[in-house]
Each structure stands twice: as C-alpha cells, then as structure tokens.
Amino acid sequence: MLYAVIGEDTEKSLKVRLETRPAHVDRLEILKSEGRLVLAGPHPAVDNEDPGDAGFTGSLIVAEFESLEAAQSWADADPYAAAGVYARVTVKPFKKVLP
C-alpha cells in the first residue's frame, strides 16, 4: 500500500536541512531503485521553486510500504528527523487516484 510521509520543519532549519540532505536523498534513492517511490520533495516557504534563504516548511514523500508500521519506522529513521529538521512527521495511508 502507498503511504504519505509528511514532515513539517522546525523554524530556521535550512542550514541543518542542507547539511543533512545527502543522507536523506540516499534513502529516497533506495526506495526509487526498489520501485517503491511515487514522489518526494520539499515544500518551499515562499511561492518559488528556489526559495533561497526563506528555506522550506517541510517535505512530502509518497512511497509503498508493507504496512503503516513499516512506513512509520522508515520515517522515524529519516536523517532529517534525527537531525532535528522535522518538528513533526505524520504518516498516513495514501490512495492514488490520478493520474
């Protein structure tokens, strides 16, 4: 089943986010290579693909996991969570309808 992993950044997390990004992306690449990643990306803090110093307010990942517990466990081990980039992470089942 698909699950949405919704991470909400702490304030002023940009520096730590950028430092931790390679490890975070490495884990996403594993999901991608396994054919389990539907989409992943950050939420810019301003209405611009490159928010500059405004940074990001969080991230969205939609991927396939065996269960809600497996998705939560994966999210809990994310480098952004460990580094304090995320203030909160919500994991929910996700049903893709379109496209």
PDB file of C-alpha atoms in Angstrom:
ATOM      1  CA  MET A   1       0.000   0.000   0.000  1.00  0.00           C
ATOM      2  CA  LEU A   2       1.049   3.597  -0.504  1.00  0.00           C
ATOM      3  CA  TYR A   3       1.745   5.920   2.420  1.00  0.00           C
ATOM      4  CA  ALA A   4       2.249   9.667   2.624  1.00  0.00           C
ATOM      5  CA  VAL A   5       5.077  10.809   4.879  1.00  0.00           C
ATOM      6  CA  ILE A   6       4.525  14.465   5.727  1.00  0.00           C
ATOM      7  CA  GLY A   7       7.386  16.164   7.532  1.00  0.00           C
ATOM      8  CA  GLU A   8       6.954  19.647   8.992  1.00  0.00           C
ATOM      9  CA  ASP A   9      10.183  21.587   9.506  1.00  0.00           C
ATOM     10  CA  THR A  10      11.246  23.365  12.648  1.00  0.00           C
ATOM     11  CA  GLU A  11      11.810  27.097  12.278  1.00  0.00           C
ATOM     12  CA  LYS A  12      15.207  28.102  10.907  1.00  0.00           C
ATOM     13  CA  SER A  13      16.013  24.536   9.846  1.00  0.00           C
ATOM     14  CA  LEU A  14      17.541  25.425   6.466  1.00  0.00           C
ATOM     15  CA  LYS A  15      21.210  25.074   7.478  1.00  0.00           C
ATOM     16  CA  VAL A  16      20.706  21.666   9.076  1.00  0.00           C
ATOM     17  CA  ARG A  17      18.403  20.602   6.220  1.00  0.00           C
ATOM     18  CA  LEU A  18      21.095  21.384   3.642  1.00  0.00           C
ATOM     19  CA  GLU A  19      23.792  19.616   5.663  1.00  0.00           C
ATOM     20  CA  THR A  20      21.640  16.512   6.095  1.00  0.00           C
ATOM     21  CA  ARG A  21      20.173  16.442   2.583  1.00  0.00           C
ATOM     22  CA  PRO A  22      22.664  13.957   1.032  1.00  0.00           C
ATOM     23  CA  ALA A  23      21.828  11.272   3.617  1.00  0.00           C
ATOM     24  CA  HIS A  24      18.101  11.980   3.259  1.00  0.00           C
ATOM     25  CA  VAL A  25      18.259  11.703  -0.545  1.00  0.00           C
ATOM     26  CA  ASP A  26      20.318   8.490  -0.342  1.00  0.00           C
ATOM     27  CA  ARG A  27      17.417   6.803   1.476  1.00  0.00           C
ATOM     28  CA  LEU A  28      14.970   8.061  -1.136  1.00  0.00           C
ATOM     29  CA  GLU A  29      17.199   6.691  -3.892  1.00  0.00           C
ATOM     30  CA  ILE A  30      16.934   3.243  -2.302  1.00  0.00           C
ATOM     31  CA  LEU A  31      13.120   3.428  -2.402  1.00  0.00           C
ATOM     32  CA  LYS A  32      13.354   4.608  -6.006  1.00  0.00           C
ATOM     33  CA  SER A  33      15.672   1.759  -7.034  1.00  0.00           C
ATOM     34  CA  GLU A  34      13.224  -0.701  -5.461  1.00  0.00           C
ATOM     35  CA  GLY A  35      10.355   0.810  -7.490  1.00  0.00           C
ATOM     36  CA  ARG A  36       8.544   1.935  -4.326  1.00  0.00           C
ATOM     37  CA  LEU A  37       8.878   5.732  -4.563  1.00  0.00           C
ATOM     38  CA  VAL A  38       5.958   7.600  -6.152  1.00  0.00           C
ATOM     39  CA  LEU A  39       7.144  11.135  -5.410  1.00  0.00           C
ATOM     40  CA  ALA A  40       9.220  13.124  -2.980  1.00  0.00           C
ATOM     41  CA  GLY A  41      10.066  16.760  -2.483  1.00  0.00           C
ATOM     42  CA  PRO A  42      10.120  19.761  -0.182  1.00  0.00           C
ATOM     43  CA  HIS A  43       7.558  22.486   0.438  1.00  0.00           C
ATOM     44  CA  PRO A  44       9.202  25.870  -0.326  1.00  0.00           C
ATOM     45  CA  ALA A  45       8.468  28.507   2.317  1.00  0.00           C
ATOM     46  CA  VAL A  46       7.650  31.019  -0.435  1.00  0.00           C
ATOM     47  CA  ASP A  47       5.907  30.698  -3.791  1.00  0.00           C
ATOM     48  CA  ASN A  48       9.073  29.916  -5.716  1.00  0.00           C
ATOM     49  CA  GLU A  49      10.841  26.687  -6.697  1.00  0.00           C
ATOM     50  CA  ASP A  50      14.069  28.167  -5.331  1.00  0.00           C
ATOM     51  CA  PRO A  51      13.094  29.778  -2.029  1.00  0.00           C
ATOM     52  CA  GLY A  52      16.634  30.904  -1.239  1.00  0.00           C
ATOM     53  CA  ASP A  53      17.123  31.919   2.382  1.00  0.00           C
ATOM     54  CA  ALA A  54      13.371  31.517   3.058  1.00  0.00           C
ATOM     55  CA  GLY A  55      14.002  27.764   3.031  1.00  0.00           C
ATOM     56  CA  PHE A  56      11.353  25.110   3.320  1.00  0.00           C
ATOM     57  CA  THR A  57       8.442  24.314   5.602  1.00  0.00           C
ATOM     58  CA  GLY A  58       8.568  20.551   5.233  1.00  0.00           C
ATOM     59  CA  SER A  59       8.563  17.620   2.850  1.00  0.00           C
ATOM     60  CA  LEU A  60       6.180  15.145   1.246  1.00  0.00           C
ATOM     61  CA  ILE A  61       7.110  11.589   0.363  1.00  0.00           C
ATOM     62  CA  VAL A  62       4.679   9.091  -1.133  1.00  0.00           C
ATOM     63  CA  ALA A  63       6.007   5.548  -1.249  1.00  0.00           C
ATOM     64  CA  GLU A  64       4.969   1.926  -0.988  1.00  0.00           C
ATOM     65  CA  PHE A  65       5.455   0.065   2.293  1.00  0.00           C
ATOM     66  CA  GLU A  66       4.239  -3.280   3.635  1.00  0.00           C
ATOM     67  CA  SER A  67       2.254  -1.633   6.427  1.00  0.00           C
ATOM     68  CA  LEU A  68       1.624   1.589   8.295  1.00  0.00           C
ATOM     69  CA  GLU A  69       4.059   0.389  10.937  1.00  0.00           C
ATOM     70  CA  ALA A  70       6.778  -0.164   8.321  1.00  0.00           C
ATOM     71  CA  ALA A  71       6.167   3.289   6.853  1.00  0.00           C
ATOM     72  CA  GLN A  72       6.315   4.870  10.319  1.00  0.00           C
ATOM     73  CA  SER A  73       9.511   3.014  11.149  1.00  0.00           C
ATOM     74  CA  TRP A  74      11.096   4.185   7.891  1.00  0.00           C
ATOM     75  CA  ALA A  75      10.021   7.787   8.602  1.00  0.00           C
ATOM     76  CA  ASP A  76      11.335   7.631  12.177  1.00  0.00           C
ATOM     77  CA  ALA A  77      14.785   6.656  10.843  1.00  0.00           C
ATOM     78  CA  ASP A  78      14.977   9.531   8.363  1.00  0.00           C
ATOM     79  CA  PRO A  79      18.132  11.651   8.747  1.00  0.00           C
ATOM     80  CA  TYR A  80      16.011  14.823   8.771  1.00  0.00           C
ATOM     81  CA  ALA A  81      14.119  13.501  11.800  1.00  0.00           C
ATOM     82  CA  ALA A  82      17.337  12.517  13.577  1.00  0.00           C
ATOM     83  CA  ALA A  83      18.986  15.881  12.867  1.00  0.00           C
ATOM     84  CA  GLY A  84      16.029  17.910  14.152  1.00  0.00           C
ATOM     85  CA  VAL A  85      14.953  19.294  10.775  1.00  0.00           C
ATOM     86  CA  TYR A  86      11.428  17.994  11.328  1.00  0.00           C
ATOM     87  CA  ALA A  87       9.322  19.235  14.213  1.00  0.00           C
ATOM     88  CA  ARG A  88       6.652  16.667  13.397  1.00  0.00           C
ATOM     89  CA  VAL A  89       6.200  13.771  10.989  1.00  0.00           C
ATOM     90  CA  THR A  90       2.804  12.370  10.057  1.00  0.00           C
ATOM     91  CA  VAL A  91       2.450   9.059   8.221  1.00  0.00           C
ATOM     92  CA  LYS A  92      -0.890   8.224   6.602  1.00  0.00           C
ATOM     93  CA  PRO A  93      -2.187   5.640   4.166  1.00  0.00           C
ATOM     94  CA  PHE A  94      -2.495   7.155   0.690  1.00  0.00           C
ATOM     95  CA  LYS A  95      -4.742   6.109  -2.187  1.00  0.00           C
ATOM     96  CA  LYS A  96      -3.538   7.286  -5.577  1.00  0.00           C
ATOM     97  CA  VAL A  97      -6.466   8.135  -7.852  1.00  0.00           C
ATOM     98  CA  LEU A  98      -4.947  10.303 -10.600  1.00  0.00           C
ATOM     99  CA  PRO A  99      -3.130  10.263 -12.899  1.00  0.00           C
TER     100      PRO A  99
END
